[in-house]
PDB file of C-alpha atoms and ligand atoms in Angstrom:
ATOM      1  CA  MET E   1     231.595-147.391 108.734  1.00 46.00           C
ATOM      2  CA  MET E   2     230.902-151.069 108.161  1.00 45.00           C
ATOM      3  CA  PRO E   3     229.285-151.799 104.814  1.00 44.00           C
ATOM      4  CA  VAL E   4     225.655-152.784 105.309  1.00 41.00           C
ATOM      5  CA  HIS E   5     226.114-156.032 103.464  1.00 44.00           C
ATOM      6  CA  MET E   6     229.333-157.992 103.674  1.00 53.00           C
ATOM      7  CA  ALA E   7     230.120-161.318 102.130  1.00 68.00           C
ATOM      8  CA  GLY E   8     233.098-163.553 101.686  1.00 93.00           C
ATOM      9  CA  TYR E   9     236.252-163.648 103.739  1.00 96.00           C
ATOM     10  CA  SER E  10     239.504-161.832 104.243  1.00 97.00           C
ATOM     11  CA  ILE E  11     243.030-162.845 105.147  1.00 97.00           C
ATOM     12  CA  GLY E  12     244.857-161.329 108.097  1.00 97.00           C
ATOM     13  CA  ILE E  13     248.611-161.517 108.618  1.00 96.00           C
ATOM     14  CA  ASP E  14     250.423-160.746 111.862  1.00 93.00           C
ATOM     15  CA  LEU E  15     254.117-160.080 111.409  1.00 88.00           C
ATOM     16  CA  GLY E  16     254.696-159.080 115.005  1.00 69.00           C
ATOM     17  CA  GLY E  17     257.274-160.796 117.171  1.00 60.00           C
ATOM     18  CA  THR E  18     259.271-163.682 115.793  1.00 72.00           C
ATOM     19  CA  ASN E  19     256.806-165.555 113.645  1.00 83.00           C
ATOM     20  CA  LEU E  20     254.370-165.018 110.851  1.00 91.00           C
ATOM     21  CA  ARG E  21     250.762-165.899 111.540  1.00 94.00           C
ATOM     22  CA  ALA E  22     248.002-165.897 108.977  1.00 96.00           C
ATOM     23  CA  ALA E  23     244.269-166.449 109.226  1.00 97.00           C
ATOM     24  CA  ALA E  24     241.283-166.631 106.921  1.00 97.00           C
ATOM     25  CA  ILE E  25     238.302-165.031 108.665  1.00 97.00           C
ATOM     26  CA  ASP E  26     234.828-164.579 107.242  1.00 96.00           C
ATOM     27  CA  SER E  27     232.911-161.314 107.252  1.00 94.00           C
ATOM     28  CA  GLU E  28     231.068-162.315 110.425  1.00 95.00           C
ATOM     29  CA  GLY E  29     234.350-162.803 112.261  1.00 96.00           C
ATOM     30  CA  ASN E  30     234.410-166.603 112.177  1.00 96.00           C
ATOM     31  CA  LEU E  31     237.917-168.008 112.059  1.00 95.00           C
ATOM     32  CA  LEU E  32     238.011-170.315 109.031  1.00 96.00           C
ATOM     33  CA  ASP E  33     241.638-171.262 109.091  1.00 94.00           C
ATOM     34  CA  LYS E  34     244.866-170.317 110.802  1.00 94.00           C
ATOM     35  CA  THR E  35     248.502-170.974 110.049  1.00 90.00           C
ATOM     36  CA  ALA E  36     251.605-170.086 111.984  1.00 85.00           C
ATOM     37  CA  GLY E  37     255.101-170.487 110.659  1.00 78.00           C
ATOM     38  CA  ALA E  38     258.455-169.694 112.133  1.00 72.00           C
ATOM     39  CA  THR E  39     259.902-167.076 109.831  1.00 75.00           C
ATOM     40  CA  ASN E  40     263.500-166.167 110.052  1.00 75.00           C
ATOM     41  CA  PHE E  41     263.334-162.406 109.991  1.00 76.00           C
ATOM     42  CA  THR E  42     267.106-162.203 109.781  1.00 79.00           C
ATOM     43  CA  GLU E  43     267.111-163.797 106.328  1.00 82.00           C
ATOM     44  CA  GLY E  44     266.217-160.521 104.749  1.00 85.00           C
ATOM     45  CA  ARG E  45     263.600-158.910 102.622  1.00 89.00           C
ATOM     46  CA  GLU E  46     263.209-161.429  99.811  1.00 91.00           C
ATOM     47  CA  ALA E  47     262.894-164.444 102.140  1.00 89.00           C
ATOM     48  CA  VAL E  48     260.330-162.782 104.388  1.00 88.00           C
ATOM     49  CA  LEU E  49     258.393-161.465 101.404  1.00 91.00           C
ATOM     50  CA  SER E  50     258.224-164.992  99.948  1.00 92.00           C
ATOM     51  CA  ASP E  51     257.003-166.381 103.282  1.00 91.00           C
ATOM     52  CA  ILE E  52     254.242-163.773 103.492  1.00 92.00           C
ATOM     53  CA  VAL E  53     253.103-164.441  99.927  1.00 94.00           C
ATOM     54  CA  ALA E  54     253.220-168.228 100.439  1.00 93.00           C
ATOM     55  CA  ALA E  55     251.120-168.027 103.630  1.00 94.00           C
ATOM     56  CA  ILE E  56     248.485-165.933 101.842  1.00 95.00           C
ATOM     57  CA  GLN E  57     248.485-168.149  98.771  1.00 95.00           C
ATOM     58  CA  LYS E  58     247.958-171.276 100.845  1.00 95.00           C
ATOM     59  CA  LEU E  59     244.856-169.815 102.489  1.00 96.00           C
ATOM     60  CA  ARG E  60     243.553-168.416  99.221  1.00 96.00           C
ATOM     61  CA  ASP E  61     243.965-171.781  97.492  1.00 95.00           C
ATOM     62  CA  GLN E  62     241.943-173.405 100.237  1.00 94.00           C
ATOM     63  CA  HIS E  63     239.139-170.856 100.376  1.00 94.00           C
ATOM     64  CA  GLY E  64     239.044-169.595  96.801  1.00 93.00           C
ATOM     65  CA  SER E  65     239.810-166.306  95.079  1.00 92.00           C
ATOM     66  CA  PRO E  66     236.249-165.142  94.297  1.00 91.00           C
ATOM     67  CA  GLY E  67     235.252-164.632  97.940  1.00 93.00           C
ATOM     68  CA  LEU E  68     238.465-162.936  99.028  1.00 95.00           C
ATOM     69  CA  ALA E  69     237.672-159.344 100.000  1.00 94.00           C
ATOM     70  CA  GLY E  70     241.271-158.382 100.644  1.00 95.00           C
ATOM     71  CA  ILE E  71     244.347-158.889 102.761  1.00 97.00           C
ATOM     72  CA  GLY E  72     245.367-156.986 105.856  1.00 97.00           C
ATOM     73  CA  ILE E  73     248.888-157.132 107.270  1.00 96.00           C
ATOM     74  CA  GLY E  74     249.849-155.994 110.758  1.00 94.00           C
ATOM     75  CA  VAL E  75     253.508-155.034 111.037  1.00 90.00           C
ATOM     76  CA  PRO E  76     255.680-153.568 113.791  1.00 88.00           C
ATOM     77  CA  GLY E  77     256.487-150.064 112.592  1.00 87.00           C
ATOM     78  CA  PHE E  78     254.871-146.924 111.277  1.00 89.00           C
ATOM     79  CA  ILE E  79     252.852-147.175 108.103  1.00 89.00           C
ATOM     80  CA  ARG E  80     252.527-144.590 105.366  1.00 88.00           C
ATOM     81  CA  MET E  81     249.117-145.652 104.120  1.00 84.00           C
ATOM     82  CA  LYS E  82     249.079-143.828 100.796  1.00 84.00           C
ATOM     83  CA  GLU E  83     252.449-145.094  99.678  1.00 87.00           C
ATOM     84  CA  GLY E  84     252.160-148.529 101.317  1.00 89.00           C
ATOM     85  CA  PHE E  85     255.522-148.131 103.038  1.00 89.00           C
ATOM     86  CA  ILE E  86     256.754-149.123 106.463  1.00 89.00           C
ATOM     87  CA  THR E  87     258.891-146.497 108.169  1.00 86.00           C
ATOM     88  CA  SER E  88     260.958-146.985 111.339  1.00 78.00           C
ATOM     89  CA  SER E  89     260.624-150.688 112.064  1.00 79.00           C
ATOM     90  CA  ASN E  90     263.241-152.083 114.435  1.00 76.00           C
ATOM     91  CA  ASN E  91     262.259-155.673 113.634  1.00 77.00           C
ATOM     92  CA  LEU E  92     262.090-155.314 109.869  1.00 82.00           C
ATOM     93  CA  PRO E  93     264.722-152.728 108.904  1.00 84.00           C
ATOM     94  CA  TYR E  94     265.007-154.060 105.336  1.00 87.00           C
ATOM     95  CA  PHE E  95     261.358-153.165 104.683  1.00 87.00           C
ATOM     96  CA  GLU E  96     261.870-149.513 105.590  1.00 86.00           C
ATOM     97  CA  ASN E  97     260.986-147.284 102.678  1.00 84.00           C
ATOM     98  CA  PHE E  98     260.479-150.297 100.429  1.00 89.00           C
ATOM     99  CA  PRO E  99     257.109-150.518  98.628  1.00 92.00           C
ATOM    100  CA  ILE E 100     256.102-153.685 100.490  1.00 92.00           C
ATOM    101  CA  ARG E 101     252.375-153.313  99.860  1.00 95.00           C
ATOM    102  CA  ASP E 102     252.776-152.985  96.096  1.00 96.00           C
ATOM    103  CA  ALA E 103     255.298-155.846  96.015  1.00 95.00           C
ATOM    104  CA  ILE E 104     252.846-158.209  97.712  1.00 95.00           C
ATOM    105  CA  GLU E 105     249.887-156.981  95.640  1.00 95.00           C
ATOM    106  CA  GLN E 106     251.813-157.591  92.434  1.00 95.00           C
ATOM    107  CA  ARG E 107     252.729-161.123  93.407  1.00 95.00           C
ATOM    108  CA  LEU E 108     249.186-162.004  94.475  1.00 94.00           C
ATOM    109  CA  GLY E 109     247.012-159.878  92.257  1.00 92.00           C
ATOM    110  CA  ALA E 110     244.929-158.979  95.310  1.00 92.00           C
ATOM    111  CA  ARG E 111     244.354-155.896  97.421  1.00 93.00           C
ATOM    112  CA  VAL E 112     246.632-155.456 100.451  1.00 96.00           C
ATOM    113  CA  ILE E 113     246.292-153.021 103.372  1.00 96.00           C
ATOM    114  CA  LEU E 114     249.116-152.477 105.866  1.00 94.00           C
ATOM    115  CA  GLU E 115     248.606-151.472 109.458  1.00 94.00           C
ATOM    116  CA  ASN E 116     250.751-150.952 112.535  1.00 93.00           C
ATOM    117  CA  ASP E 117     250.472-154.033 114.776  1.00 92.00           C
ATOM    118  CA  ALA E 118     249.222-152.208 117.884  1.00 94.00           C
ATOM    119  CA  ASN E 119     246.583-150.447 115.792  1.00 96.00           C
ATOM    120  CA  ALA E 120     245.585-153.783 114.264  1.00 96.00           C
ATOM    121  CA  ALA E 121     245.208-155.303 117.745  1.00 96.00           C
ATOM    122  CA  ALA E 122     242.921-152.443 118.806  1.00 98.00           C
ATOM    123  CA  LEU E 123     240.861-152.922 115.644  1.00 98.00           C
ATOM    124  CA  GLY E 124     240.610-156.667 116.319  1.00 98.00           C
ATOM    125  CA  GLU E 125     239.226-156.029 119.811  1.00 98.00           C
ATOM    126  CA  LYS E 126     236.771-153.553 118.323  1.00 98.00           C
ATOM    127  CA  TRP E 127     235.576-156.157 115.809  1.00 97.00           C
ATOM    128  CA  MET E 128     235.403-159.394 117.781  1.00 98.00           C
ATOM    129  CA  GLY E 129     236.766-158.773 121.279  1.00 98.00           C
ATOM    130  CA  ALA E 130     235.981-156.591 124.293  1.00 98.00           C
ATOM    131  CA  GLY E 131     235.120-153.670 122.016  1.00 98.00           C
ATOM    132  CA  ARG E 132     232.400-155.399 120.002  1.00 97.00           C
ATOM    133  CA  GLY E 133     229.701-152.941 119.093  1.00 95.00           C
ATOM    134  CA  VAL E 134     231.810-149.980 120.250  1.00 98.00           C
ATOM    135  CA  ASP E 135     233.041-147.615 117.531  1.00 97.00           C
ATOM    136  CA  ASP E 136     235.306-145.436 119.678  1.00 98.00           C
ATOM    137  CA  LEU E 137     237.945-146.925 121.932  1.00 98.00           C
ATOM    138  CA  VAL E 138     241.581-146.826 122.953  1.00 98.00           C
ATOM    139  CA  MET E 139     243.666-149.913 123.611  1.00 98.00           C
ATOM    140  CA  LEU E 140     246.989-150.107 125.441  1.00 98.00           C
ATOM    141  CA  THR E 141     249.002-153.300 124.976  1.00 96.00           C
ATOM    142  CA  LEU E 142     251.258-153.809 127.973  1.00 96.00           C
ATOM    143  CA  GLY E 143     254.320-155.812 126.996  1.00 93.00           C
ATOM    144  CA  THR E 144     258.064-155.189 127.052  1.00 93.00           C
ATOM    145  CA  GLY E 145     256.999-151.794 125.729  1.00 94.00           C
ATOM    146  CA  ILE E 146     253.525-150.295 125.545  1.00 96.00           C
ATOM    147  CA  GLY E 147     251.683-150.174 122.247  1.00 94.00           C
ATOM    148  CA  GLY E 148     248.660-148.008 121.665  1.00 96.00           C
ATOM    149  CA  GLY E 149     245.797-148.038 119.232  1.00 97.00           C
ATOM    150  CA  ILE E 150     242.980-145.536 118.831  1.00 98.00           C
ATOM    151  CA  ILE E 151     239.749-146.522 117.073  1.00 98.00           C
ATOM    152  CA  SER E 152     237.512-143.596 116.154  1.00 97.00           C
ATOM    153  CA  GLY E 153     234.268-144.014 114.252  1.00 96.00           C
ATOM    154  CA  GLY E 154     235.087-147.699 113.781  1.00 95.00           C
ATOM    155  CA  ARG E 155     238.392-146.987 112.055  1.00 95.00           C
ATOM    156  CA  VAL E 156     242.008-146.685 113.105  1.00 96.00           C
ATOM    157  CA  LEU E 157     243.055-143.123 113.853  1.00 96.00           C
ATOM    158  CA  ARG E 158     246.387-142.764 112.061  1.00 93.00           C
ATOM    159  CA  GLY E 159     247.421-139.152 112.029  1.00 92.00           C
ATOM    160  CA  PHE E 160     248.914-137.464 109.021  1.00 89.00           C
ATOM    161  CA  VAL E 161     251.928-139.757 108.532  1.00 87.00           C
ATOM    162  CA  GLY E 162     250.628-142.836 110.347  1.00 88.00           C
ATOM    163  CA  MET E 163     252.211-142.090 113.718  1.00 91.00           C
ATOM    164  CA  ALA E 164     249.118-141.491 115.865  1.00 94.00           C
ATOM    165  CA  GLY E 165     248.487-143.747 118.847  1.00 96.00           C
ATOM    166  CA  GLU E 166     252.069-143.875 120.157  1.00 95.00           C
ATOM    167  CA  LEU E 167     250.607-143.883 123.634  1.00 98.00           C
ATOM    168  CA  GLY E 168     253.538-145.701 125.210  1.00 97.00           C
ATOM    169  CA  HIS E 169     255.492-142.477 124.801  1.00 97.00           C
ATOM    170  CA  MET E 170     253.108-140.182 126.641  1.00 97.00           C
ATOM    171  CA  THR E 171     254.980-138.457 129.451  1.00 98.00           C
ATOM    172  CA  VAL E 172     253.661-139.643 132.806  1.00 98.00           C
ATOM    173  CA  VAL E 173     256.632-138.586 134.973  1.00 97.00           C
ATOM    174  CA  PRO E 174     258.128-135.190 134.003  1.00 95.00           C
ATOM    175  CA  ASN E 175     261.654-136.100 135.118  1.00 95.00           C
ATOM    176  CA  GLY E 176     261.267-139.853 134.860  1.00 97.00           C
ATOM    177  CA  ASN E 177     263.303-142.653 133.349  1.00 96.00           C
ATOM    178  CA  PRO E 178     265.020-142.015 130.027  1.00 97.00           C
ATOM    179  CA  CYS E 179     263.482-143.647 126.955  1.00 96.00           C
ATOM    180  CA  GLY E 180     264.920-144.716 123.608  1.00 94.00           C
ATOM    181  CA  CYS E 181     262.619-142.213 121.897  1.00 94.00           C
ATOM    182  CA  GLY E 182     264.635-139.352 123.392  1.00 96.00           C
ATOM    183  CA  ASN E 183     262.047-138.348 125.962  1.00 97.00           C
ATOM    184  CA  GLN E 184     262.105-139.190 129.634  1.00 97.00           C
ATOM    185  CA  GLY E 185     259.283-140.403 131.834  1.00 98.00           C
ATOM    186  CA  CYS E 186     257.435-142.185 129.009  1.00 98.00           C
ATOM    187  CA  LEU E 187     254.517-144.398 130.049  1.00 98.00           C
ATOM    188  CA  GLU E 188     256.316-147.505 128.792  1.00 97.00           C
ATOM    189  CA  LYS E 189     259.318-146.738 131.001  1.00 98.00           C
ATOM    190  CA  HIS E 190     257.017-146.662 134.043  1.00 98.00           C
ATOM    191  CA  ALA E 191     254.230-149.147 133.376  1.00 98.00           C
ATOM    192  CA  SER E 192     255.438-151.920 131.033  1.00 98.00           C
ATOM    193  CA  ALA E 193     256.580-155.434 131.957  1.00 97.00           C
ATOM    194  CA  THR E 194     260.115-154.071 131.549  1.00 97.00           C
ATOM    195  CA  ALA E 195     259.360-151.426 134.181  1.00 98.00           C
ATOM    196  CA  VAL E 196     258.018-154.110 136.528  1.00 98.00           C
ATOM    197  CA  VAL E 197     261.262-156.056 136.176  1.00 97.00           C
ATOM    198  CA  ALA E 198     263.412-152.924 136.622  1.00 97.00           C
ATOM    199  CA  MET E 199     261.607-152.070 139.851  1.00 97.00           C
ATOM    200  CA  ALA E 200     261.928-155.656 141.056  1.00 98.00           C
ATOM    201  CA  HIS E 201     265.702-155.347 140.600  1.00 97.00           C
ATOM    202  CA  MET E 202     265.830-152.081 142.473  1.00 96.00           C
ATOM    203  CA  MET E 203     263.868-153.661 145.316  1.00 96.00           C
ATOM    204  CA  HIS E 204     266.146-156.723 145.412  1.00 96.00           C
ATOM    205  CA  LEU E 205     263.448-159.205 144.483  1.00 96.00           C
ATOM    206  CA  GLY E 206     265.880-161.350 142.506  1.00 91.00           C
ATOM    207  CA  GLU E 207     268.211-161.276 139.519  1.00 89.00           C
ATOM    208  CA  ASN E 208     266.212-163.034 136.823  1.00 92.00           C
ATOM    209  CA  VAL E 209     262.683-162.141 137.820  1.00 96.00           C
ATOM    210  CA  THR E 210     259.974-161.715 135.199  1.00 96.00           C
ATOM    211  CA  SER E 211     256.802-159.668 135.525  1.00 96.00           C
ATOM    212  CA  LYS E 212     254.974-162.956 136.072  1.00 96.00           C
ATOM    213  CA  ASP E 213     257.265-163.710 139.045  1.00 97.00           C
ATOM    214  CA  VAL E 214     256.391-160.301 140.475  1.00 97.00           C
ATOM    215  CA  TYR E 215     252.716-161.166 140.051  1.00 97.00           C
ATOM    216  CA  ASP E 216     253.229-164.514 141.824  1.00 97.00           C
ATOM    217  CA  LEU E 217     255.133-162.754 144.607  1.00 97.00           C
ATOM    218  CA  ALA E 218     252.339-160.236 145.102  1.00 97.00           C
ATOM    219  CA  ARG E 219     250.056-163.096 146.092  1.00 97.00           C
ATOM    220  CA  GLN E 220     252.424-164.136 148.898  1.00 96.00           C
ATOM    221  CA  PRO E 221     252.377-162.739 152.409  1.00 95.00           C
ATOM    222  CA  GLY E 222     255.513-161.240 153.948  1.00 95.00           C
ATOM    223  CA  GLU E 223     258.033-158.595 152.971  1.00 96.00           C
ATOM    224  CA  ALA E 224     258.727-159.742 149.411  1.00 96.00           C
ATOM    225  CA  GLY E 225     254.988-159.919 148.763  1.00 97.00           C
ATOM    226  CA  GLU E 226     254.562-156.390 150.087  1.00 97.00           C
ATOM    227  CA  LYS E 227     257.341-155.101 147.827  1.00 98.00           C
ATOM    228  CA  ALA E 228     255.697-156.782 144.838  1.00 98.00           C
ATOM    229  CA  ARG E 229     252.350-155.204 145.719  1.00 98.00           C
ATOM    230  CA  VAL E 230     254.035-151.795 145.925  1.00 98.00           C
ATOM    231  CA  ILE E 231     255.378-152.334 142.395  1.00 98.00           C
ATOM    232  CA  TRP E 232     251.905-153.106 141.058  1.00 98.00           C
ATOM    233  CA  ARG E 233     250.519-150.061 142.843  1.00 98.00           C
ATOM    234  CA  ILE E 234     253.117-147.826 141.158  1.00 98.00           C
ATOM    235  CA  ILE E 235     252.381-149.452 137.793  1.00 98.00           C
ATOM    236  CA  GLY E 236     248.658-148.850 138.344  1.00 98.00           C
ATOM    237  CA  GLU E 237     249.212-145.196 139.233  1.00 98.00           C
ATOM    238  CA  SER E 238     251.320-144.598 136.118  1.00 98.00           C
ATOM    239  CA  LEU E 239     248.675-146.227 133.932  1.00 98.00           C
ATOM    240  CA  GLY E 240     246.074-144.118 135.712  1.00 98.00           C
ATOM    241  CA  VAL E 241     247.902-140.883 134.881  1.00 98.00           C
ATOM    242  CA  ALA E 242     247.984-141.848 131.197  1.00 98.00           C
ATOM    243  CA  LEU E 243     244.395-143.063 131.102  1.00 98.00           C
ATOM    244  CA  ALA E 244     243.097-139.928 132.817  1.00 98.00           C
ATOM    245  CA  THR E 245     244.643-137.865 130.033  1.00 98.00           C
ATOM    246  CA  LEU E 246     243.204-140.196 127.386  1.00 98.00           C
ATOM    247  CA  VAL E 247     239.732-140.029 128.948  1.00 98.00           C
ATOM    248  CA  ASN E 248     239.976-136.230 129.039  1.00 98.00           C
ATOM    249  CA  THR E 249     241.225-136.103 125.457  1.00 98.00           C
ATOM    250  CA  PHE E 250     238.763-138.446 123.776  1.00 98.00           C
ATOM    251  CA  ASN E 251     235.690-138.880 125.973  1.00 98.00           C
ATOM    252  CA  PHE E 252     235.418-142.357 124.448  1.00 98.00           C
ATOM    253  CA  PRO E 253     233.181-144.889 126.199  1.00 98.00           C
ATOM    254  CA  LEU E 254     235.843-147.620 126.412  1.00 98.00           C
ATOM    255  CA  TYR E 255     239.553-148.040 127.178  1.00 98.00           C
ATOM    256  CA  LEU E 256     241.084-151.519 126.961  1.00 98.00           C
ATOM    257  CA  LEU E 257     244.245-152.986 128.407  1.00 98.00           C
ATOM    258  CA  SER E 258     245.850-156.050 126.930  1.00 98.00           C
ATOM    259  CA  GLY E 259     249.088-158.015 127.139  1.00 96.00           C
ATOM    260  CA  GLY E 260     251.024-160.282 129.452  1.00 93.00           C
ATOM    261  CA  MET E 261     250.528-158.137 132.574  1.00 95.00           C
ATOM    262  CA  LEU E 262     246.756-158.646 132.702  1.00 97.00           C
ATOM    263  CA  PRO E 263     246.943-161.509 135.257  1.00 96.00           C
ATOM    264  CA  ALA E 264     248.085-158.874 137.778  1.00 97.00           C
ATOM    265  CA  TRP E 265     244.908-156.833 137.104  1.00 98.00           C
ATOM    266  CA  ASP E 266     243.605-157.246 140.652  1.00 98.00           C
ATOM    267  CA  TYR E 267     246.789-155.636 141.959  1.00 98.00           C
ATOM    268  CA  PHE E 268     247.283-152.739 139.545  1.00 98.00           C
ATOM    269  CA  ALA E 269     243.690-151.930 138.533  1.00 98.00           C
ATOM    270  CA  PRO E 270     242.412-150.519 141.868  1.00 98.00           C
ATOM    271  CA  PRO E 271     245.155-147.843 142.146  1.00 98.00           C
ATOM    272  CA  MET E 272     244.796-147.237 138.388  1.00 98.00           C
ATOM    273  CA  ILE E 273     241.056-146.545 138.666  1.00 98.00           C
ATOM    274  CA  GLU E 274     241.573-144.407 141.780  1.00 98.00           C
ATOM    275  CA  THR E 275     244.105-142.314 139.897  1.00 98.00           C
ATOM    276  CA  ILE E 276     241.826-141.882 136.890  1.00 98.00           C
ATOM    277  CA  GLN E 277     238.997-140.885 139.210  1.00 98.00           C
ATOM    278  CA  ARG E 278     241.141-138.306 140.947  1.00 98.00           C
ATOM    279  CA  ARG E 279     242.624-136.858 137.771  1.00 98.00           C
ATOM    280  CA  SER E 280     239.761-136.927 135.288  1.00 98.00           C
ATOM    281  CA  TYR E 281     236.592-134.925 135.725  1.00 98.00           C
ATOM    282  CA  THR E 282     235.260-136.524 132.535  1.00 98.00           C
ATOM    283  CA  TYR E 283     235.724-139.965 134.090  1.00 98.00           C
ATOM    284  CA  ARG E 284     233.921-138.954 137.284  1.00 98.00           C
ATOM    285  CA  VAL E 285     230.849-137.645 135.521  1.00 98.00           C
ATOM    286  CA  THR E 286     230.497-140.271 132.772  1.00 98.00           C
ATOM    287  CA  GLN E 287     230.021-144.028 132.529  1.00 97.00           C
ATOM    288  CA  THR E 288     233.470-144.562 131.010  1.00 98.00           C
ATOM    289  CA  LEU E 289     234.634-148.186 131.042  1.00 98.00           C
ATOM    290  CA  ILE E 290     238.212-149.386 131.601  1.00 98.00           C
ATOM    291  CA  LYS E 291     238.342-153.097 130.782  1.00 98.00           C
ATOM    292  CA  GLN E 292     240.564-156.034 129.952  1.00 98.00           C
ATOM    293  CA  ALA E 293     240.852-156.988 126.304  1.00 98.00           C
ATOM    294  CA  THR E 294     239.685-160.506 125.529  1.00 98.00           C
ATOM    295  CA  LEU E 295     241.379-161.715 122.339  1.00 97.00           C
ATOM    296  CA  GLY E 296     244.927-162.006 123.669  1.00 95.00           C
ATOM    297  CA  ASN E 297     247.479-162.355 120.886  1.00 90.00           C
ATOM    298  CA  GLU E 298     244.721-163.185 118.383  1.00 95.00           C
ATOM    299  CA  ALA E 299     243.670-159.528 118.394  1.00 96.00           C
ATOM    300  CA  GLY E 300     246.253-158.527 115.793  1.00 95.00           C
ATOM    301  CA  LEU E 301     245.161-161.272 113.415  1.00 96.00           C
ATOM    302  CA  PHE E 302     241.499-160.334 113.692  1.00 97.00           C
ATOM    303  CA  GLY E 303     242.305-156.663 113.278  1.00 97.00           C
ATOM    304  CA  ALA E 304     244.443-157.293 110.202  1.00 97.00           C
ATOM    305  CA  ALA E 305     241.648-159.376 108.678  1.00 97.00           C
ATOM    306  CA  TYR E 306     239.137-156.622 109.439  1.00 97.00           C
ATOM    307  CA  LEU E 307     241.093-153.996 107.496  1.00 96.00           C
ATOM    308  CA  PRO E 308     239.582-154.843 104.088  1.00 94.00           C
ATOM    309  CA  TRP E 309     236.142-154.270 105.651  1.00 91.00           C
ATOM    310  CA  SER E 310     236.914-151.176 107.739  1.00 89.00           C
ATOM    311  CA  GLU E 311     238.927-149.537 104.952  1.00 85.00           C
ATOM    312  CA  GLY E 312     236.657-150.861 102.190  1.00 71.00           C
TER     313      GLY E 312
HETATM  314 ZN1  LIG M 401     259.523-142.840 124.869  1.00 76.33          ZN
END
C-alpha cells in the first residue's frame, strides 16, 4: 500500500497517557525532531486543542510547510474516520462527538488523520519496529489494560465504525472476572499488569506491589518466588488462549506483544507458546512468529506519523 515514491516528512502526535508528544519523521522513518510537553488534559477542549496545534506548528516552522505530507494523531478512544470524530474516550471526554480533525485542519491548513492509539502503536511497529517488512500483523499492548491493533495489507483494520481490534475484551475465561465493558473473563482482566497485581494481592505477596515487583519476585528462590512464577504462568496461559484464537482467525505471519510487562517475557512466554501450540492447529503447521515489539512507547508516535503515508 506504500506509495512507490515518498518524499518529505510527516508529523505524528501521541495524545495517550498524560502528556502530548509530537515528532517530525521523514518518509524513510528517520526521527527528525521530537517534543514532549506536559498537557493538562483537565483544562478542557480549547486548552488541549491549542496545545496540539502549537506542538504541530512548532515542528512545521522548523521543517517547513512544503515538505509536510500530513499529520497523524493517535488518541485514546474510538475514531470515526469519515467524520473525524472521537467516540468513547475516557481520557478526553470533551472531544467526544466534537469535530476535532476538522478543527485542527482549519487552524493549520494541513491534512490531519486521527487514529486510535493502540492501532497507531501497531502501525508504528509495522513501519519501523519488529514488524518492518511485514504487512499483516497483530499487536497486543500489555499495560493496565490491554490494547490491540490489527494491521492488514499494511493498513490499520478499523471495522465499520472504527471499533475493530478491541482485543483486550476477547473472552478468555467464560465465567471469569467482571470487566468494565460489561463482559466477564476479558483478556485484560486476566493478562494485564492490573491482573498481575490483583493476583499478587490474592496470593498475599504484598499490599502495594506492582507488576514489576512480581517480575523481580519471580527471579527469587523460595515460596514467594514460586507464587510469582505461578502468576506469570497463568498470565502466559491467558495470553496463549487469546493468541491461539487470533492465529486461527487471521493466519498472519506475526503477532507482537508490547508494554511494561515485557521484562517478564521469560516467565510468561513459555506457557503462552505451549498454550498456543496446544490450541491452534494453524500455529502448529505454520511458521507463525510471536515476538516482542521493539519501539516501546515510541511506537505510537511512529505509527501516527506513518498515517499520512499509509492512508495517502
Ligand atoms: Zn472487557
